[in-house]
Amino acid sequence: MWPGFSPDPAAAPPSPGAPAARIVAEERTVFLPTRELALEVWLGEQRLSFFVNGNRDRVPHIEQLTASGVSIRLTDWVGRLPFRLVYERGEEVQDVVVYPAKLSRTPKTAFAALARMVAELPELQRRLHFGGDLPEALSGVQTLWAVPPSREALLSVAGEAQRLWQLARRQPRPAPPGQAGRARERRVLGGQVPDRVDWNRTLDLWGRGEFPHHVALDLPAPQLPPALGPLRELWQALETAAAHLPPGTERDELQRRFARALAAFPRPEPVPAARRTSALPSASLPRDPVSRRAAQLTAEVRALLRPTSGLPGGRVRMAELYEFWAQITLARVLGAVQGELSTTADGLYTGTLRSEDAPDAGLPAGPGATVSLNPRLAFGGIGLSAQTLQPDLLAVLERRGSSEVVVADVKYRPLDRLSSDHQREVNDQLLRYMGLTHAATGLVLWPGSDPEGEPDPDSAPASDLHLAGGPSPATDRRVSVLPGGRARLVRLRLHPLDPPDQLRDDLRDLGLLPHEPSISDPPPPGGPT
């Protein structure tokens, strides 16, 4: 359970004899049938009322109340909502389970994404030395979806992965097509002696009066081991699985060892588009036995993290949770993981995070980063009245004597379906932040567009949950270069079920993170023994 979480007693899973909870998408209207006119409707300790302007906490409100039932408008509160109906004689509780439909229109996929976010937050909380309690809105979710893997199982797979790497390094590495058995002759002028000298050709050259030139033979660069890609993917899966172990020194040590092993691998060379294949059936697995075994182990490790059937026992404001998770995820990818955060009266995290200097942090080498969460930027302007702007995240990236400012805003909204007026409001807001901070890049982080497929009905029994059609792996990204070419607005997808390196790769493509150098003949990774 996330440290600081306390399960809601009223939100405990129903007993075997109780009716199944209803599954409803967020931001919908749900109808609760009643045996008579309900005098009051409660959600936890909050008595619901008809909509009143200034509903700051976005608590669900009553739209219609009759003798046959009550219509309740849901908001961005997701999880288990136990509505208590009070009658003239007695009362009853009806459970409604609300899923975050902006993450997926399939309930089980949406809950799996929510579970992934909550599972990542304890690790982030430990690394960032939070200086305050979690916001109240984030303190009511039980993680009932995933079973943590065992340390022994991960160590066993890691040992075999290390043996596979040793085998892969001894595999034959054919030269690139057209270069097999060939060496390129190169004439070196002057008295400089190259590394590889063909003395027979050099002496022949001197005999023709061309002393002191030399003739060098450049051998073709050796190919990377064929199993490099599958083995790198295996270590990535192990690193992800280690983060799901119970907090403690053993998990920390295992994460560091896996991170060091992964860091020793070069990134495989890009595969031409004509040679790319989608998920292959078992009959089309790589013919290379090392690659095939690595792919099987990767599937086994990922199977340890598959979500189990189950529903959340608490509730959380999804917009607040997504904003916080997105802020911390972006800060960590930028390398800013040292610092302290505190909470405001409004439940917002504020503070400054900086790059970690420890050599075994498991993070890729990159520019120094200073990240501020929810900074209050005040200025006077042309008048006497002060004005304050507050972006969600402000980052300063240091690189070789210069710096670049990045400002980010998090939107738990379907940006691709907003009206033109609302899209202009998002643009105007980000442009104000960029102008005040002289930022060259303005990011809008959002969950991405809905996957293709038929939407779920407004409600369904819990027994009808099924996993189908998860979020698309494609990044919903849009880059708009501003007039003059010195700044840009970027719409960037950030989804908890995306591949682990998706955000890091996107930032590299945008030039906000350096590309990892290519290594032609990597040393053996220092994996666990």
Coordinates of C-alpha atoms in Angstrom, one line a residue:
M1 CA 0.0 0.0 0.0
W2 CA 1.2 3.5 -0.7
P3 CA 2.7 5.0 2.5
G4 CA 0.2 7.4 3.9
F5 CA -2.8 5.7 2.4
S6 CA -5.6 4.6 4.8
P7 CA -8.3 2.5 3.4
D8 CA -11.8 3.8 3.8
P9 CA -13.7 1.4 6.1
A10 CA -16.9 2.1 4.2
A11 CA -15.1 1.2 0.9
A12 CA -14.1 -2.3 1.9
P13 CA -14.7 -5.0 -0.8
P14 CA -18.2 -6.3 -0.6
S15 CA -18.9 -9.6 1.2
P16 CA -19.7 -12.7 -1.0
G17 CA -23.4 -12.3 -0.4
A18 CA -23.5 -8.6 -1.4
P19 CA -24.6 -7.5 -4.9
A20 CA -21.8 -6.9 -7.4
A21 CA -20.6 -3.3 -7.6
R22 CA -21.6 -1.4 -10.7
I23 CA -18.8 -0.3 -13.0
V24 CA -19.2 3.3 -14.4
A25 CA -17.0 5.6 -16.3
E26 CA -16.0 8.9 -14.8
E27 CA -17.8 12.2 -15.6
R28 CA -21.1 10.3 -16.2
T29 CA -24.5 10.3 -14.6
V30 CA -25.4 7.3 -12.6
F31 CA -28.9 6.4 -11.4
L32 CA -29.4 4.7 -8.1
P33 CA -32.8 3.1 -7.6
T34 CA -34.5 3.6 -4.3
R35 CA -37.4 1.9 -2.4
E36 CA -38.8 5.4 -1.5
L37 CA -37.8 9.0 -1.5
A38 CA -34.3 9.3 -0.1
L39 CA -34.0 12.1 2.5
E40 CA -30.2 12.4 2.3
V41 CA -27.4 11.0 0.1
W42 CA -23.9 10.7 1.6
L43 CA -20.5 9.8 0.2
G44 CA -18.3 9.0 3.1
E45 CA -18.5 12.0 5.5
Q46 CA -19.7 14.3 2.7
R47 CA -23.4 15.0 2.3
L48 CA -24.3 15.4 -1.3
S49 CA -26.3 18.4 -2.5
F50 CA -27.6 19.7 -5.8
F51 CA -25.0 21.4 -7.9
V52 CA -23.8 24.7 -6.4
N53 CA -21.2 26.9 -8.0
G54 CA -17.9 26.7 -6.2
N55 CA -17.9 22.9 -5.7
R56 CA -14.1 23.2 -5.4
D57 CA -13.5 19.6 -4.4
R58 CA -15.5 18.4 -7.3
V59 CA -17.6 16.1 -5.1
P60 CA -20.3 14.2 -7.1
H61 CA -23.6 16.1 -6.8
I62 CA -27.3 15.3 -7.2
E63 CA -29.0 16.1 -10.5
Q64 CA -32.4 14.7 -9.8
L65 CA -34.2 13.1 -6.8
T66 CA -37.5 11.3 -7.0
A67 CA -39.3 8.5 -5.2
S68 CA -37.9 5.9 -7.7
G69 CA -34.3 6.9 -7.4
V70 CA -31.6 9.5 -7.4
S71 CA -29.4 10.7 -10.4
I72 CA -25.9 11.5 -9.4
R73 CA -23.4 13.3 -11.6
L74 CA -20.0 11.8 -11.2
T75 CA -16.8 13.9 -11.5
D76 CA -13.2 12.9 -11.7
W77 CA -13.4 10.9 -8.5
V78 CA -12.5 7.3 -9.4
G79 CA -12.4 4.1 -7.3
R80 CA -15.1 2.7 -5.1
L81 CA -17.8 5.2 -4.2
P82 CA -20.1 3.9 -1.4
F83 CA -23.3 6.1 -1.7
R84 CA -25.3 5.9 1.6
L85 CA -29.0 6.5 1.1
V86 CA -30.9 7.7 4.1
Y87 CA -34.7 7.0 4.3
E88 CA -37.4 7.9 6.8
R89 CA -37.0 4.4 8.2
G90 CA -33.5 3.0 7.7
E91 CA -30.8 3.4 5.2
E92 CA -28.8 1.4 2.6
V93 CA -25.4 1.6 0.8
Q94 CA -25.0 1.2 -2.9
D95 CA -21.4 0.8 -4.2
V96 CA -20.4 2.3 -7.5
V97 CA -16.9 1.7 -8.9
V98 CA -15.8 4.5 -11.2
Y99 CA -12.9 3.9 -13.6
P100 CA -10.7 6.5 -15.2
A101 CA -12.1 6.5 -18.7
K102 CA -9.6 9.0 -20.0
L103 CA -6.9 6.4 -19.5
S104 CA -8.9 3.7 -21.3
R105 CA -12.5 3.0 -22.2
T106 CA -12.1 -0.6 -21.0
P107 CA -12.5 -0.7 -17.2
K108 CA -9.8 -3.3 -16.5
T109 CA -7.2 -1.6 -18.6
A110 CA -8.1 1.7 -17.0
F111 CA -7.7 0.2 -13.5
A112 CA -4.4 -1.4 -14.5
A113 CA -3.2 2.0 -15.5
L114 CA -4.3 3.5 -12.2
A115 CA -2.6 0.7 -10.3
R116 CA 0.6 1.3 -12.2
M117 CA 0.5 5.0 -11.2
V118 CA -0.1 4.2 -7.6
A119 CA 2.5 1.5 -7.5
E120 CA 5.2 3.9 -8.8
L121 CA 4.5 6.6 -6.2
P122 CA 6.0 4.9 -3.2
E123 CA 9.4 4.7 -5.0
L124 CA 9.1 8.3 -6.0
Q125 CA 8.2 9.3 -2.5
R126 CA 11.2 7.5 -1.1
R127 CA 13.6 9.1 -3.6
L128 CA 12.3 12.6 -3.3
H129 CA 12.3 12.8 0.5
F130 CA 8.8 14.3 0.7
G131 CA 8.5 16.9 3.4
G132 CA 4.9 16.6 4.1
D133 CA 1.9 14.3 4.2
L134 CA 0.2 13.3 1.1
P135 CA -2.7 15.5 0.0
E136 CA -6.0 14.3 1.4
A137 CA -7.4 13.6 -2.0
L138 CA -4.5 11.1 -2.6
S139 CA -4.9 9.2 0.6
G140 CA -7.8 6.8 -0.1
V141 CA -6.7 4.2 -2.8
Q142 CA -5.9 0.6 -2.0
T143 CA -3.7 -1.1 -4.6
L144 CA -5.4 -4.4 -5.1
W145 CA -4.4 -5.1 -8.6
A146 CA -0.8 -6.3 -8.7
V147 CA 1.1 -9.0 -6.8
P148 CA 4.8 -8.0 -6.3
P149 CA 7.4 -10.5 -7.7
S150 CA 9.8 -12.3 -5.4
R151 CA 13.4 -11.2 -5.1
E152 CA 14.6 -14.8 -5.6
A153 CA 12.7 -15.1 -8.9
L154 CA 14.3 -12.0 -10.2
L155 CA 17.8 -13.0 -9.2
S156 CA 17.4 -16.3 -10.8
V157 CA 16.4 -14.7 -14.1
A158 CA 19.2 -12.2 -13.8
G159 CA 21.7 -14.9 -13.4
E160 CA 20.6 -16.6 -16.6
A161 CA 20.5 -13.3 -18.4
Q162 CA 24.2 -12.8 -17.5
R163 CA 25.1 -16.3 -18.8
L164 CA 23.2 -15.5 -22.0
W165 CA 25.2 -12.3 -22.5
Q166 CA 28.4 -14.2 -22.2
L167 CA 27.2 -16.7 -24.8
A168 CA 26.1 -13.8 -27.1
R169 CA 29.5 -12.1 -26.9
R170 CA 31.0 -15.4 -28.3
Q171 CA 28.6 -15.7 -31.1
P172 CA 29.9 -15.2 -34.7
R173 CA 29.5 -11.6 -35.9
P174 CA 29.4 -11.5 -39.7
A175 CA 30.6 -8.3 -41.3
P176 CA 28.0 -6.1 -42.9
P177 CA 26.8 -7.2 -46.4
G178 CA 29.3 -6.3 -49.1
Q179 CA 32.2 -5.9 -46.6
A180 CA 32.9 -9.5 -45.6
G181 CA 36.6 -10.3 -45.8
R182 CA 37.4 -6.8 -47.1
A183 CA 39.6 -4.1 -45.7
R184 CA 39.7 -0.5 -46.9
E185 CA 43.0 0.8 -48.0
R186 CA 43.8 4.3 -46.8
R187 CA 46.9 6.4 -47.5
V188 CA 48.3 8.4 -44.6
L189 CA 50.4 11.4 -45.7
G190 CA 53.4 12.7 -43.9
G191 CA 55.3 10.9 -41.1
Q192 CA 52.3 10.0 -38.9
V193 CA 52.1 6.3 -38.4
P194 CA 48.6 4.9 -38.3
D195 CA 47.4 2.1 -36.0
R196 CA 47.1 -0.6 -38.7
V197 CA 50.0 -0.4 -41.1
D198 CA 50.3 -2.6 -44.2
W199 CA 54.1 -2.7 -44.3
N200 CA 54.3 -4.5 -47.6
R201 CA 52.3 -1.8 -49.4
T202 CA 54.1 0.9 -47.4
L203 CA 57.6 -0.3 -48.4
D204 CA 56.4 -0.6 -52.0
L205 CA 55.2 3.0 -51.7
W206 CA 58.6 4.1 -50.4
G207 CA 60.3 2.3 -53.3
R208 CA 58.4 4.5 -55.6
G209 CA 59.8 7.6 -53.9
E210 CA 56.8 8.5 -51.7
F211 CA 58.5 8.4 -48.4
P212 CA 57.4 9.0 -45.5
H213 CA 53.8 8.2 -46.4
H214 CA 52.2 5.0 -45.0
V215 CA 49.4 2.7 -46.2
A216 CA 46.8 1.8 -43.5
L217 CA 44.2 -1.0 -43.8
D218 CA 40.9 -0.2 -42.0
L219 CA 39.0 -3.3 -41.1
P220 CA 35.2 -3.2 -41.1
A221 CA 33.7 -2.5 -37.7
P222 CA 32.5 -5.6 -36.0
Q223 CA 28.8 -6.2 -35.8
L224 CA 26.9 -6.0 -32.5
P225 CA 25.8 -9.4 -31.1
P226 CA 22.6 -10.5 -32.7
A227 CA 21.0 -11.1 -29.3
L228 CA 21.8 -7.6 -28.0
G229 CA 18.3 -6.2 -28.5
P230 CA 16.4 -9.1 -26.8
L231 CA 18.9 -9.1 -23.9
R232 CA 18.6 -5.4 -23.4
E233 CA 14.9 -5.7 -23.3
L234 CA 15.2 -8.5 -20.7
W235 CA 17.3 -6.3 -18.4
Q236 CA 14.8 -3.5 -18.9
A237 CA 12.0 -5.8 -17.7
L238 CA 14.1 -6.9 -14.7
E239 CA 14.7 -3.3 -13.8
T240 CA 11.0 -2.5 -14.0
A241 CA 10.1 -5.6 -11.9
A242 CA 12.6 -4.7 -9.2
A243 CA 10.8 -1.5 -8.6
H244 CA 7.7 -3.5 -7.5
L245 CA 9.5 -5.2 -4.7
P246 CA 8.6 -4.2 -1.1
P247 CA 10.5 -1.1 0.0
G248 CA 13.8 -1.7 1.7
T249 CA 17.6 -2.0 1.3
E250 CA 17.3 -5.3 -0.6
R251 CA 15.1 -3.7 -3.3
D252 CA 17.4 -0.7 -3.5
E253 CA 20.5 -2.8 -3.9
L254 CA 18.8 -5.0 -6.6
Q255 CA 17.6 -1.9 -8.5
R256 CA 21.2 -0.5 -8.5
R257 CA 22.6 -3.8 -9.8
F258 CA 20.1 -4.1 -12.5
A259 CA 20.6 -0.5 -13.5
R260 CA 24.3 -0.9 -13.8
A261 CA 23.9 -4.1 -15.9
L262 CA 21.5 -2.3 -18.3
A263 CA 23.7 0.8 -18.5
A264 CA 26.6 -1.3 -19.8
F265 CA 24.6 -2.3 -22.9
P266 CA 24.8 -0.1 -26.0
R267 CA 21.6 0.9 -27.7
P268 CA 21.0 -1.4 -30.6
E269 CA 21.3 0.1 -34.1
P270 CA 18.0 1.3 -35.5
V271 CA 16.2 -1.3 -37.6
P272 CA 15.1 0.0 -41.1
A273 CA 11.4 0.4 -41.4
A274 CA 11.2 -2.2 -44.2
R275 CA 12.6 -4.8 -41.8
R276 CA 10.5 -4.0 -38.8
T277 CA 7.9 -6.5 -37.6
S278 CA 5.1 -6.4 -35.2
A279 CA 4.6 -8.9 -32.4
L280 CA 5.6 -12.2 -33.9
P281 CA 3.7 -15.4 -33.3
S282 CA 5.6 -18.2 -31.5
A283 CA 6.4 -19.9 -34.8
S284 CA 8.2 -16.7 -35.9
L285 CA 10.5 -16.2 -32.9
P286 CA 14.2 -15.4 -33.7
R287 CA 16.1 -18.4 -35.0
D288 CA 19.1 -17.4 -32.8
P289 CA 18.7 -19.6 -29.7
V290 CA 20.1 -16.8 -27.3
S291 CA 17.6 -14.3 -28.6
R292 CA 14.8 -16.8 -28.4
R293 CA 15.6 -17.7 -24.8
A294 CA 15.9 -14.0 -23.8
A295 CA 12.5 -13.3 -25.3
Q296 CA 11.0 -16.1 -23.3
L297 CA 12.5 -14.9 -20.1
T298 CA 11.3 -11.3 -20.8
A299 CA 7.7 -12.7 -21.2
E300 CA 8.1 -14.6 -17.9
V301 CA 9.3 -11.5 -16.0
R302 CA 6.4 -9.3 -17.4
A303 CA 4.0 -12.0 -16.5
L304 CA 4.9 -11.5 -12.8
L305 CA 3.6 -7.9 -13.1
R306 CA 0.3 -8.6 -14.8
P307 CA -2.6 -7.1 -12.9
T308 CA -4.8 -9.5 -11.1
S309 CA -8.6 -9.3 -11.1
G310 CA -9.8 -6.9 -8.5
L311 CA -11.2 -3.5 -7.8
P312 CA -9.9 -0.6 -5.9
G313 CA -11.1 -0.2 -2.3
G314 CA -10.6 3.5 -2.0
R315 CA -11.2 6.6 -4.1
V316 CA -9.0 9.4 -5.5
R317 CA -9.4 12.6 -7.5
M318 CA -8.0 11.5 -10.9
A319 CA -7.0 14.9 -12.2
E320 CA -5.0 15.6 -9.0
L321 CA -3.4 12.2 -9.0
Y322 CA -2.5 12.3 -12.7
E323 CA -1.0 15.8 -12.4
F324 CA 1.2 14.8 -9.5
W325 CA 2.3 11.5 -11.2
A326 CA 3.1 13.3 -14.5
Q327 CA 5.1 16.1 -12.7
I328 CA 7.2 13.5 -10.8
T329 CA 7.7 11.2 -13.8
L330 CA 8.9 14.1 -16.0
A331 CA 11.3 15.3 -13.2
R332 CA 12.7 11.9 -12.8
V333 CA 13.3 11.4 -16.5
L334 CA 15.1 14.7 -16.6
G335 CA 17.3 13.4 -13.8
A336 CA 16.0 15.8 -11.1
V337 CA 15.5 13.4 -8.1
Q338 CA 17.1 15.2 -5.2
G339 CA 15.3 17.7 -3.0
E340 CA 12.3 18.1 -0.7
L341 CA 8.7 18.9 -1.5
S342 CA 6.0 20.2 0.7
T343 CA 2.3 20.7 0.3
T344 CA 0.2 23.9 0.3
A345 CA -3.2 24.4 1.8
D346 CA -4.7 23.6 -1.6
G347 CA -2.9 20.2 -1.6
L348 CA -0.4 21.1 -4.3
Y349 CA 3.2 20.0 -4.1
T350 CA 5.8 22.7 -4.2
G351 CA 9.6 22.6 -4.1
T352 CA 12.7 22.3 -6.1
L353 CA 14.4 19.1 -7.3
R354 CA 17.9 18.8 -8.7
S355 CA 20.0 16.3 -10.6
E356 CA 21.4 13.4 -8.6
D357 CA 25.2 13.2 -8.3
A358 CA 25.5 9.6 -7.2
P359 CA 27.2 7.5 -9.8
D360 CA 25.0 4.4 -9.2
A361 CA 21.7 6.2 -9.5
G362 CA 20.7 4.1 -12.5
L363 CA 19.8 7.2 -14.5
P364 CA 21.3 8.0 -17.9
A365 CA 24.0 10.6 -18.1
G366 CA 22.5 13.9 -19.2
P367 CA 22.4 17.6 -18.6
G368 CA 22.1 19.0 -15.1
A369 CA 18.5 19.7 -14.3
T370 CA 16.7 21.9 -11.8
V371 CA 12.9 21.3 -11.7
S372 CA 10.4 23.4 -9.7
L373 CA 6.9 22.1 -9.1
N374 CA 4.0 24.6 -9.1
P375 CA 6.3 27.7 -8.7
R376 CA 4.5 31.0 -8.0
L377 CA 5.9 33.5 -10.5
A378 CA 5.0 37.0 -9.4
F379 CA 5.6 40.3 -11.3
G380 CA 4.3 43.8 -11.2
G381 CA 4.0 44.6 -14.9
I382 CA 3.1 48.1 -16.0
G383 CA 0.8 48.9 -13.1
L384 CA 0.8 48.8 -9.3
S385 CA -1.2 45.6 -8.9
A386 CA 0.9 42.4 -8.6
Q387 CA 0.2 39.4 -10.9
T388 CA 1.1 35.8 -10.3
L389 CA 1.3 32.9 -12.7
Q390 CA 1.8 29.3 -11.6
P391 CA 2.8 26.6 -14.2
D392 CA 2.7 23.0 -13.2
L393 CA 6.5 22.5 -13.8
L394 CA 9.5 24.7 -14.6
A395 CA 12.8 23.0 -15.6
V396 CA 16.2 24.6 -16.3
L397 CA 18.5 22.3 -18.2
E398 CA 22.2 23.0 -18.0
R399 CA 24.3 21.9 -20.9
R400 CA 28.0 22.9 -21.7
G401 CA 27.9 26.4 -20.3
S402 CA 24.4 27.3 -21.6
S403 CA 21.0 26.6 -20.2
E404 CA 17.5 25.9 -21.7
V405 CA 14.2 26.6 -19.9
V406 CA 11.3 24.2 -20.3
V407 CA 7.8 24.9 -18.9
A408 CA 5.2 22.2 -18.7
D409 CA 1.4 22.1 -18.0
V410 CA -0.4 18.8 -17.2
K411 CA -3.9 18.3 -18.6
Y412 CA -6.0 15.3 -17.6
R413 CA -8.3 16.1 -20.5
P414 CA -8.9 14.7 -24.1
L415 CA -7.0 17.5 -25.9
D416 CA -7.8 16.1 -29.3
R417 CA -11.6 16.5 -28.6
L418 CA -11.6 20.0 -27.0
S419 CA -13.4 22.8 -28.8
S420 CA -11.3 25.4 -30.7
D421 CA -12.0 27.9 -27.9
H422 CA -10.7 25.6 -25.2
Q423 CA -7.6 24.7 -27.3
R424 CA -6.8 28.4 -27.7
E425 CA -7.1 28.8 -23.9
V426 CA -4.5 26.0 -23.4
N427 CA -2.2 27.7 -25.9
D428 CA -2.7 31.1 -24.4
Q429 CA -2.0 29.8 -20.9
L430 CA 1.2 28.1 -22.0
L431 CA 2.4 31.1 -24.0
R432 CA 2.1 33.3 -20.9
Y433 CA 4.2 30.9 -18.9
M434 CA 6.8 30.7 -21.7
G435 CA 7.0 34.5 -22.1
L436 CA 7.4 35.1 -18.4
T437 CA 10.2 32.5 -18.0
H438 CA 11.8 32.9 -21.5
A439 CA 11.2 29.2 -22.1
A440 CA 12.0 27.9 -25.6
T441 CA 9.8 24.8 -25.1
G442 CA 6.3 24.6 -23.7
L443 CA 5.1 21.1 -23.0
V444 CA 1.5 20.0 -22.5
L445 CA 1.4 16.5 -21.0
W446 CA -1.9 14.5 -21.4
P447 CA -2.9 10.8 -21.3
G448 CA -3.3 10.6 -25.1
S449 CA -6.3 9.9 -27.4
D450 CA -8.7 7.1 -26.8
P451 CA -7.8 3.7 -28.4
E452 CA -9.9 2.7 -31.3
G453 CA -12.8 0.5 -30.4
E454 CA -16.4 0.6 -29.1
P455 CA -16.9 2.5 -25.9
D456 CA -18.1 0.7 -22.8
P457 CA -21.7 1.1 -21.7
D458 CA -22.5 3.5 -18.9
S459 CA -22.6 0.7 -16.4
A460 CA -21.8 -3.0 -16.2
P461 CA -21.6 -5.6 -13.4
A462 CA -18.2 -6.2 -12.0
S463 CA -18.2 -9.8 -13.3
D464 CA -18.2 -8.4 -16.9
L465 CA -14.8 -6.9 -16.6
H466 CA -12.5 -7.9 -19.4
L467 CA -9.1 -6.7 -20.7
A468 CA -9.4 -5.5 -24.3
G469 CA -8.0 -2.8 -26.4
G470 CA -5.5 -1.1 -24.1
P471 CA -3.9 2.3 -24.9
S472 CA -2.2 2.6 -28.2
P473 CA 1.7 2.5 -27.9
A474 CA 1.9 5.3 -30.5
T475 CA 2.7 8.6 -29.0
D476 CA 0.1 11.4 -29.4
R477 CA 2.6 14.1 -30.1
R478 CA 2.3 17.4 -31.9
V479 CA 5.0 20.0 -32.3
S480 CA 4.1 23.6 -33.3
V481 CA 7.1 25.9 -34.0
L482 CA 6.2 29.5 -33.2
P483 CA 6.9 32.4 -35.6
G484 CA 10.5 33.2 -35.7
G485 CA 11.6 29.6 -35.1
R486 CA 13.0 30.2 -31.6
A487 CA 10.2 28.6 -29.5
R488 CA 7.8 25.7 -29.8
L489 CA 4.6 24.3 -28.3
V490 CA 4.6 20.5 -27.8
R491 CA 1.7 18.3 -27.0
L492 CA 3.2 15.1 -25.5
R493 CA 1.5 11.9 -24.5
L494 CA 2.3 10.5 -21.0
H495 CA 0.4 7.3 -20.2
P496 CA 1.2 4.9 -17.3
L497 CA 0.9 1.9 -19.6
D498 CA 3.3 3.2 -22.3
P499 CA 6.7 1.5 -22.6
P500 CA 9.1 2.5 -19.8
D501 CA 11.5 4.4 -22.1
Q502 CA 8.7 6.2 -24.2
L503 CA 9.0 9.5 -22.5
R504 CA 12.8 9.5 -22.4
D505 CA 12.9 8.7 -26.1
D506 CA 10.4 11.5 -26.9
L507 CA 12.5 14.0 -25.0
R508 CA 15.6 12.8 -26.9
D509 CA 13.8 13.4 -30.2
L510 CA 12.9 16.9 -29.0
G511 CA 16.6 17.6 -28.1
L512 CA 15.9 17.9 -24.4
L513 CA 18.0 14.9 -23.5
P514 CA 21.2 13.8 -25.2
H515 CA 21.2 10.6 -27.3
E516 CA 23.2 7.7 -25.8
P517 CA 26.5 7.1 -27.7
S518 CA 26.7 4.0 -29.8
I519 CA 29.3 1.4 -28.7
S520 CA 30.6 -1.0 -31.3
D521 CA 32.0 -3.7 -29.0
P522 CA 30.5 -3.4 -25.5
P523 CA 32.1 -4.7 -22.4
P524 CA 30.2 -7.3 -20.4
P525 CA 27.7 -5.7 -18.1
G526 CA 28.3 -6.0 -14.4
G527 CA 25.1 -8.0 -13.7
P528 CA 24.3 -9.7 -10.5
T529 CA 26.2 -12.8 -9.6

